[in-house]
Amino acid sequence: MCHQFGDQDVVRDSVEGFAQVQVIRCKAAVAWAVGKPLSVEEVEVAPPKAGEVRVKMVATGICHSDEFLREGGIANIDFPVIPGHEGAGLVESIGEGVTSVKTGDKVILLCVPQCGKCIFCLNPESNFCLKAHFHESQCVLPDKTTRFTCKGKQIHHFLWVSTFAEYTVVPEYAVAKIDAAAPLDKVCLLACGFSTGYGAAINTAKVKPGSTCAVFGLGGVGLSVVMGCKAAGASRIIAIDINKDKFAKAKELGATDCISPQDFTKPIHEVVIEMTGYGADYTFEAVGKQETLAAAMTSCNVSTGTCIMVGVQKAGSMLTIDPMLLLSGRAWKGSMLGGWKMRDSASKLVSSYLEKKFNLDVLITHTLPFPKVNEGLELLCAGKSIRTVLLF
């Protein structure tokens, strides 16, 4: 027999008095090949297996990493694939053994899982997890199969979450229950953009009060870095981008100075050093380009500066730097998802948002219906949006 969950068809078979969840047919944005526009297709979403959760998506942000995937800039991605990783929704059904969420719960999907058992999950100073995509492909679920099919073909997952679909299936350790009062069209940004940038300042850099920061790149992540630096008490925040249209937003969020490399004949790191004396105490690269990463590193205080790599570099990128930059005392660190253990932290971040300790809403410049996903990507690439949220 067929029941309704939202607007989509859900097939359930009655077995010995119990409802057995079956395949859902719904819409998803499929990347069939590198460089091709996403195609909104009808897909079949299989039921969750043991340890898995099927989620009805409500909202998802568009992150540059999704465009990066479409362009072929992320390693070890198998096509066709459903992108998206910054989403929130409702639990539609759960597989055997799932205990942390139940049907109807509001959840945030986690592009960096937290299994809670590996050496890194057990380390309070790490938010890495051995289940993460650095160790094994997340284009398939842990049992090495997918839950998506389209036109008779297997469709791959992205980072286990694939939020550009009306329904998706994820491992239990890639989903976190949140407050029922949370507006999903706002807190979806906690799944990546805001948490990544804000946490890079708060958790990874541990910005000190009175310090000087320089932020390279003023997209959703970079502006969230600005918010984190301000929250940490930085006395000077230098915001750097070639798109001056973003300067007003940066100043609204706490930037004290806004500069464009295109306004100077000298390298931008020399400009930052001149502005700060010996370099910034903390620099953040939120662009994902080799040249800006090198500039951020060189812009650090010559002795005690810390450079935080936040942006995702193109697959196969190699960076050449002068080792003396490090020998003199600078530190160079990476920050993945802002250092948060997200299964532990998602509900706390949502609570902080609800208590108005930070404002996600200012990052959302566009809201579009899900079928306009390509329009959202175009706004991103044209530099016209900070964050576009797609509504299902």
Tab-separated table of N, CA and C in Angstrom, residues 281-372:
chain	number	residue	atom	x	y	z
A	281	ASP	N	48.459	38.542	13.619
A	281	ASP	CA	48.598	37.451	14.586
A	281	ASP	C	47.977	36.168	14.052
A	282	TYR	N	46.857	36.320	13.339
A	282	TYR	CA	46.173	35.164	12.765
A	282	TYR	C	45.736	35.509	11.347
A	283	THR	N	45.997	34.599	10.421
A	283	THR	CA	45.480	34.765	9.069
A	283	THR	C	44.669	33.530	8.693
A	284	PHE	N	43.651	33.740	7.854
A	284	PHE	CA	42.748	32.661	7.468
A	284	PHE	C	42.582	32.676	5.955
A	285	GLU	N	42.805	31.530	5.320
A	285	GLU	CA	42.597	31.413	3.883
A	285	GLU	C	41.290	30.689	3.647
A	286	ALA	N	40.299	31.395	3.109
A	286	ALA	CA	38.974	30.828	2.900
A	286	ALA	C	38.568	30.921	1.432
A	287	VAL	N	39.552	30.813	0.546
A	287	VAL	CA	39.307	30.892	-0.887
A	287	VAL	C	39.488	29.526	-1.552
A	288	GLY	N	40.571	28.851	-1.183
A	288	GLY	CA	40.861	27.561	-1.789
A	288	GLY	C	41.750	27.666	-3.008
A	289	LYS	N	42.672	28.635	-2.986
A	289	LYS	CA	43.616	28.798	-4.091
A	289	LYS	C	45.043	28.837	-3.546
A	290	GLN	N	45.968	28.293	-4.318
A	290	GLN	CA	47.354	28.214	-3.873
A	290	GLN	C	47.945	29.591	-3.591
A	291	GLU	N	47.659	30.549	-4.471
A	291	GLU	CA	48.278	31.866	-4.317
A	291	GLU	C	47.773	32.584	-3.069
A	292	THR	N	46.484	32.424	-2.744
A	292	THR	CA	45.975	33.087	-1.542
A	292	THR	C	46.450	32.368	-0.281
A	293	LEU	N	46.637	31.054	-0.361
A	293	LEU	CA	47.174	30.328	0.784
A	293	LEU	C	48.607	30.764	1.063
A	294	ALA	N	49.402	30.921	0.003
A	294	ALA	CA	50.783	31.400	0.173
A	294	ALA	C	50.790	32.821	0.728
A	295	ALA	N	49.877	33.659	0.245
A	295	ALA	CA	49.810	35.045	0.729
A	295	ALA	C	49.394	35.088	2.191
A	296	ALA	N	48.444	34.245	2.578
A	296	ALA	CA	47.997	34.213	3.970
A	296	ALA	C	49.127	33.762	4.884
A	297	MET	N	49.870	32.762	4.434
A	297	MET	CA	50.986	32.272	5.242
A	297	MET	C	52.040	33.364	5.418
A	298	THR	N	52.338	34.068	4.351
A	298	THR	CA	53.380	35.094	4.396
A	298	THR	C	52.915	36.335	5.155
A	299	SER	N	51.612	36.519	5.290
A	299	SER	CA	51.063	37.678	5.991
A	299	SER	C	51.080	37.530	7.500
A	300	CYS	N	51.435	36.339	7.977
A	300	CYS	CA	51.470	36.089	9.423
A	300	CYS	C	52.568	36.888	10.108
A	301	ASN	N	52.366	37.134	11.381
A	301	ASN	CA	53.428	37.688	12.226
A	301	ASN	C	54.682	36.836	12.063
A	302	VAL	N	55.809	37.480	11.873
A	302	VAL	CA	57.053	36.797	11.516
A	302	VAL	C	57.503	35.778	12.559
A	303	SER	N	57.075	35.945	13.798
A	303	SER	CA	57.550	35.047	14.859
A	303	SER	C	56.455	34.188	15.477
A	304	THR	N	55.309	34.785	15.743
A	304	THR	CA	54.272	34.058	16.484
A	304	THR	C	52.956	33.924	15.729
A	305	GLY	N	52.950	34.301	14.450
A	305	GLY	CA	51.707	34.257	13.682
A	305	GLY	C	51.229	32.839	13.397
A	306	THR	N	49.923	32.698	13.230
A	306	THR	CA	49.321	31.411	12.894
A	306	THR	C	48.447	31.578	11.654
A	307	CYS	N	48.696	30.730	10.662
A	307	CYS	CA	47.887	30.732	9.444
A	307	CYS	C	46.970	29.514	9.472
A	308	ILE	N	45.675	29.732	9.266
A	308	ILE	CA	44.696	28.659	9.265
A	308	ILE	C	44.200	28.435	7.833
A	309	MET	N	44.400	27.226	7.337
A	309	MET	CA	43.902	26.852	6.015
A	309	MET	C	42.470	26.356	6.171
A	310	VAL	N	41.536	27.076	5.545
A	310	VAL	CA	40.122	26.736	5.640
A	310	VAL	C	39.568	26.321	4.280
A	311	GLY	N	39.978	26.996	3.228
A	311	GLY	CA	39.475	26.708	1.886
A	311	GLY	C	39.950	25.369	1.357
A	312	VAL	N	39.122	24.743	0.531
A	312	VAL	CA	39.452	23.452	-0.077
A	312	VAL	C	40.233	23.690	-1.367
A	313	GLN	N	41.423	23.137	-1.430
A	313	GLN	CA	42.269	23.288	-2.607
A	313	GLN	C	41.871	22.274	-3.681
A	314	LYS	N	42.111	22.620	-4.931
A	314	LYS	CA	41.812	21.742	-6.055
A	314	LYS	C	42.611	20.458	-5.939
A	315	ALA	N	41.988	19.354	-6.296
A	315	ALA	CA	42.653	18.051	-6.222
A	315	ALA	C	43.967	18.076	-6.982
A	316	GLY	N	45.018	17.571	-6.362
A	316	GLY	CA	46.331	17.516	-6.987
A	316	GLY	C	47.162	18.765	-6.815
A	317	SER	N	46.637	19.783	-6.127
A	317	SER	CA	47.379	21.022	-5.938
A	317	SER	C	48.624	20.773	-5.091
A	318	MET	N	49.689	21.474	-5.431
A	318	MET	CA	50.930	21.419	-4.661
A	318	MET	C	51.352	22.852	-4.363
A	319	LEU	N	51.840	23.078	-3.162
A	319	LEU	CA	52.229	24.428	-2.747
A	319	LEU	C	53.711	24.459	-2.409
A	320	THR	N	54.418	25.426	-2.950
A	320	THR	CA	55.831	25.612	-2.643
A	320	THR	C	55.978	26.869	-1.786
A	321	ILE	N	56.582	26.720	-0.612
A	321	ILE	CA	56.799	27.871	0.260
A	321	ILE	C	58.252	27.896	0.727
A	322	ASP	N	58.681	29.046	1.169
A	322	ASP	CA	60.010	29.203	1.753
A	322	ASP	C	59.971	28.610	3.157
A	323	PRO	N	60.742	27.571	3.455
A	323	PRO	CA	60.698	26.958	4.787
A	323	PRO	C	61.084	27.914	5.908
A	324	MET	N	61.786	28.994	5.578
A	324	MET	CA	62.147	29.969	6.609
A	324	MET	C	60.914	30.639	7.209
A	325	LEU	N	59.812	30.621	6.469
A	325	LEU	CA	58.572	31.172	7.011
A	325	LEU	C	58.159	30.436	8.283
A	326	LEU	N	58.432	29.142	8.316
A	326	LEU	CA	58.078	28.341	9.478
A	326	LEU	C	59.184	28.339	10.529
A	327	LEU	N	60.415	28.332	10.083
A	327	LEU	CA	61.542	28.252	11.014
A	327	LEU	C	61.554	29.424	11.987
A	328	SER	N	61.089	30.563	11.530
A	328	SER	CA	61.113	31.751	12.391
A	328	SER	C	60.035	31.724	13.472
A	329	GLY	N	59.133	30.755	13.402
A	329	GLY	CA	58.165	30.613	14.480
A	329	GLY	C	56.703	30.588	14.067
A	330	ARG	N	56.426	30.926	12.829
A	330	ARG	CA	55.039	30.877	12.381
A	330	ARG	C	54.486	29.459	12.495
A	331	ALA	N	53.161	29.367	12.610
A	331	ALA	CA	52.482	28.069	12.632
A	331	ALA	C	51.488	28.010	11.473
A	332	TRP	N	51.344	26.843	10.909
A	332	TRP	CA	50.439	26.641	9.784
A	332	TRP	C	49.537	25.464	10.127
A	333	LYS	N	48.231	25.705	10.180
A	333	LYS	CA	47.301	24.667	10.611
A	333	LYS	C	46.131	24.557	9.638
A	334	GLY	N	45.579	23.373	9.571
A	334	GLY	CA	44.364	23.163	8.802
A	334	GLY	C	43.170	23.130	9.731
A	335	SER	N	41.994	23.450	9.182
A	335	SER	CA	40.772	23.416	9.982
A	335	SER	C	39.669	22.763	9.166
A	336	MET	N	39.203	21.624	9.617
A	336	MET	CA	38.140	20.910	8.925
A	336	MET	C	36.848	21.045	9.726
A	337	LEU	N	35.839	21.615	9.087
A	337	LEU	CA	34.551	21.868	9.726
A	337	LEU	C	34.715	22.620	11.045
A	338	GLY	N	35.698	23.523	11.063
A	338	GLY	CA	35.876	24.415	12.198
A	338	GLY	C	36.300	23.744	13.490
A	339	GLY	N	36.761	22.496	13.411
A	339	GLY	CA	37.223	21.822	14.615
A	339	GLY	C	36.112	21.266	15.497
A	340	TRP	N	34.854	21.351	15.038
A	340	TRP	CA	33.743	20.861	15.850
A	340	TRP	C	33.593	19.355	15.724
A	341	LYS	N	33.372	18.665	16.822
A	341	LYS	CA	32.853	17.300	16.793
A	341	LYS	C	31.337	17.453	16.628
A	342	MET	N	30.853	17.322	15.399
A	342	MET	CA	29.524	17.836	15.105
A	342	MET	C	28.379	17.030	15.709
A	343	ARG	N	28.519	15.752	15.911
A	343	ARG	CA	27.409	15.037	16.562
A	343	ARG	C	27.234	15.537	17.998
A	344	ASP	N	28.350	15.951	18.601
A	344	ASP	CA	28.292	16.511	19.952
A	344	ASP	C	27.909	17.982	19.937
A	345	SER	N	28.320	18.690	18.879
A	345	SER	CA	28.242	20.151	18.888
A	345	SER	C	27.044	20.732	18.155
A	346	ALA	N	26.431	19.989	17.240
A	346	ALA	CA	25.354	20.551	16.417
A	346	ALA	C	24.223	21.110	17.273
A	347	SER	N	23.781	20.349	18.259
A	347	SER	CA	22.669	20.821	19.093
A	347	SER	C	23.079	22.037	19.908
A	348	LYS	N	24.345	22.103	20.330
A	348	LYS	CA	24.825	23.257	21.094
A	348	LYS	C	24.889	24.503	20.208
A	349	LEU	N	25.331	24.331	18.964
A	349	LEU	CA	25.377	25.459	18.041
A	349	LEU	C	23.965	25.958	17.732
A	350	VAL	N	23.041	25.034	17.560
A	350	VAL	CA	21.643	25.428	17.329
A	350	VAL	C	21.106	26.207	18.526
A	351	SER	N	21.411	25.737	19.725
A	351	SER	CA	20.963	26.445	20.928
A	351	SER	C	21.538	27.855	20.981
A	352	SER	N	22.812	27.997	20.630
A	352	SER	CA	23.436	29.318	20.619
A	352	SER	C	22.764	30.232	19.607
A	353	TYR	N	22.393	29.664	18.450
A	353	TYR	CA	21.670	30.458	17.447
A	353	TYR	C	20.316	30.899	17.987
A	354	LEU	N	19.588	29.971	18.594
A	354	LEU	CA	18.264	30.300	19.129
A	354	LEU	C	18.350	31.328	20.255
A	355	GLU	N	19.487	31.334	20.976
A	355	GLU	CA	19.711	32.304	22.045
A	355	GLU	C	20.306	33.609	21.514
A	356	LYS	N	20.429	33.699	20.174
A	356	LYS	CA	20.909	34.905	19.487
A	356	LYS	C	22.354	35.260	19.854
A	357	LYS	N	23.169	34.243	20.104
A	357	LYS	CA	24.585	34.480	20.370
A	357	LYS	C	25.352	34.754	19.076
A	358	PHE	N	24.795	34.333	17.960
A	358	PHE	CA	25.302	34.709	16.642
A	358	PHE	C	24.126	34.700	15.681
A	359	ASN	N	24.312	35.318	14.524
A	359	ASN	CA	23.212	35.506	13.577
A	359	ASN	C	23.559	34.868	12.233
A	360	LEU	N	22.950	33.728	11.961
A	360	LEU	CA	23.153	33.063	10.679
A	360	LEU	C	22.426	33.777	9.549
A	361	ASP	N	21.329	34.424	9.883
A	361	ASP	CA	20.438	34.973	8.866
A	361	ASP	C	21.143	35.958	7.938
A	362	VAL	N	22.133	36.690	8.478
A	362	VAL	CA	22.785	37.720	7.672
A	362	VAL	C	23.608	37.123	6.535
A	363	LEU	N	23.931	35.837	6.617
A	363	LEU	CA	24.709	35.197	5.566
A	363	LEU	C	23.850	34.763	4.385
A	364	ILE	N	22.539	34.675	4.593
A	364	ILE	CA	21.640	34.179	3.554
A	364	ILE	C	21.168	35.343	2.691
A	365	THR	N	21.648	35.372	1.461
A	365	THR	CA	21.295	36.460	0.548
A	365	THR	C	20.212	36.062	-0.442
A	366	HIS	N	20.040	34.758	-0.666
A	366	HIS	CA	19.040	34.288	-1.619
A	366	HIS	C	18.386	33.006	-1.090
A	367	THR	N	17.106	32.885	-1.346
A	367	THR	CA	16.365	31.666	-1.046
A	367	THR	C	15.628	31.253	-2.311
A	368	LEU	N	15.825	30.004	-2.745
A	368	LEU	CA	15.253	29.530	-3.997
A	368	LEU	C	14.582	28.181	-3.799
A	369	PRO	N	13.577	27.876	-4.618
A	369	PRO	CA	13.022	26.518	-4.599
A	369	PRO	C	14.057	25.538	-5.152
A	370	PHE	N	14.040	24.329	-4.659
A	370	PHE	CA	15.061	23.348	-5.026
A	370	PHE	C	15.275	23.184	-6.532
A	371	PRO	N	14.225	23.180	-7.384
A	371	PRO	CA	14.475	22.999	-8.818
A	371	PRO	C	15.383	24.063	-9.444
A	372	LYS	N	15.570	25.198	-8.751
A	372	LYS	CA	16.438	26.255	-9.282
A	372	LYS	C	17.871	26.135	-8.773
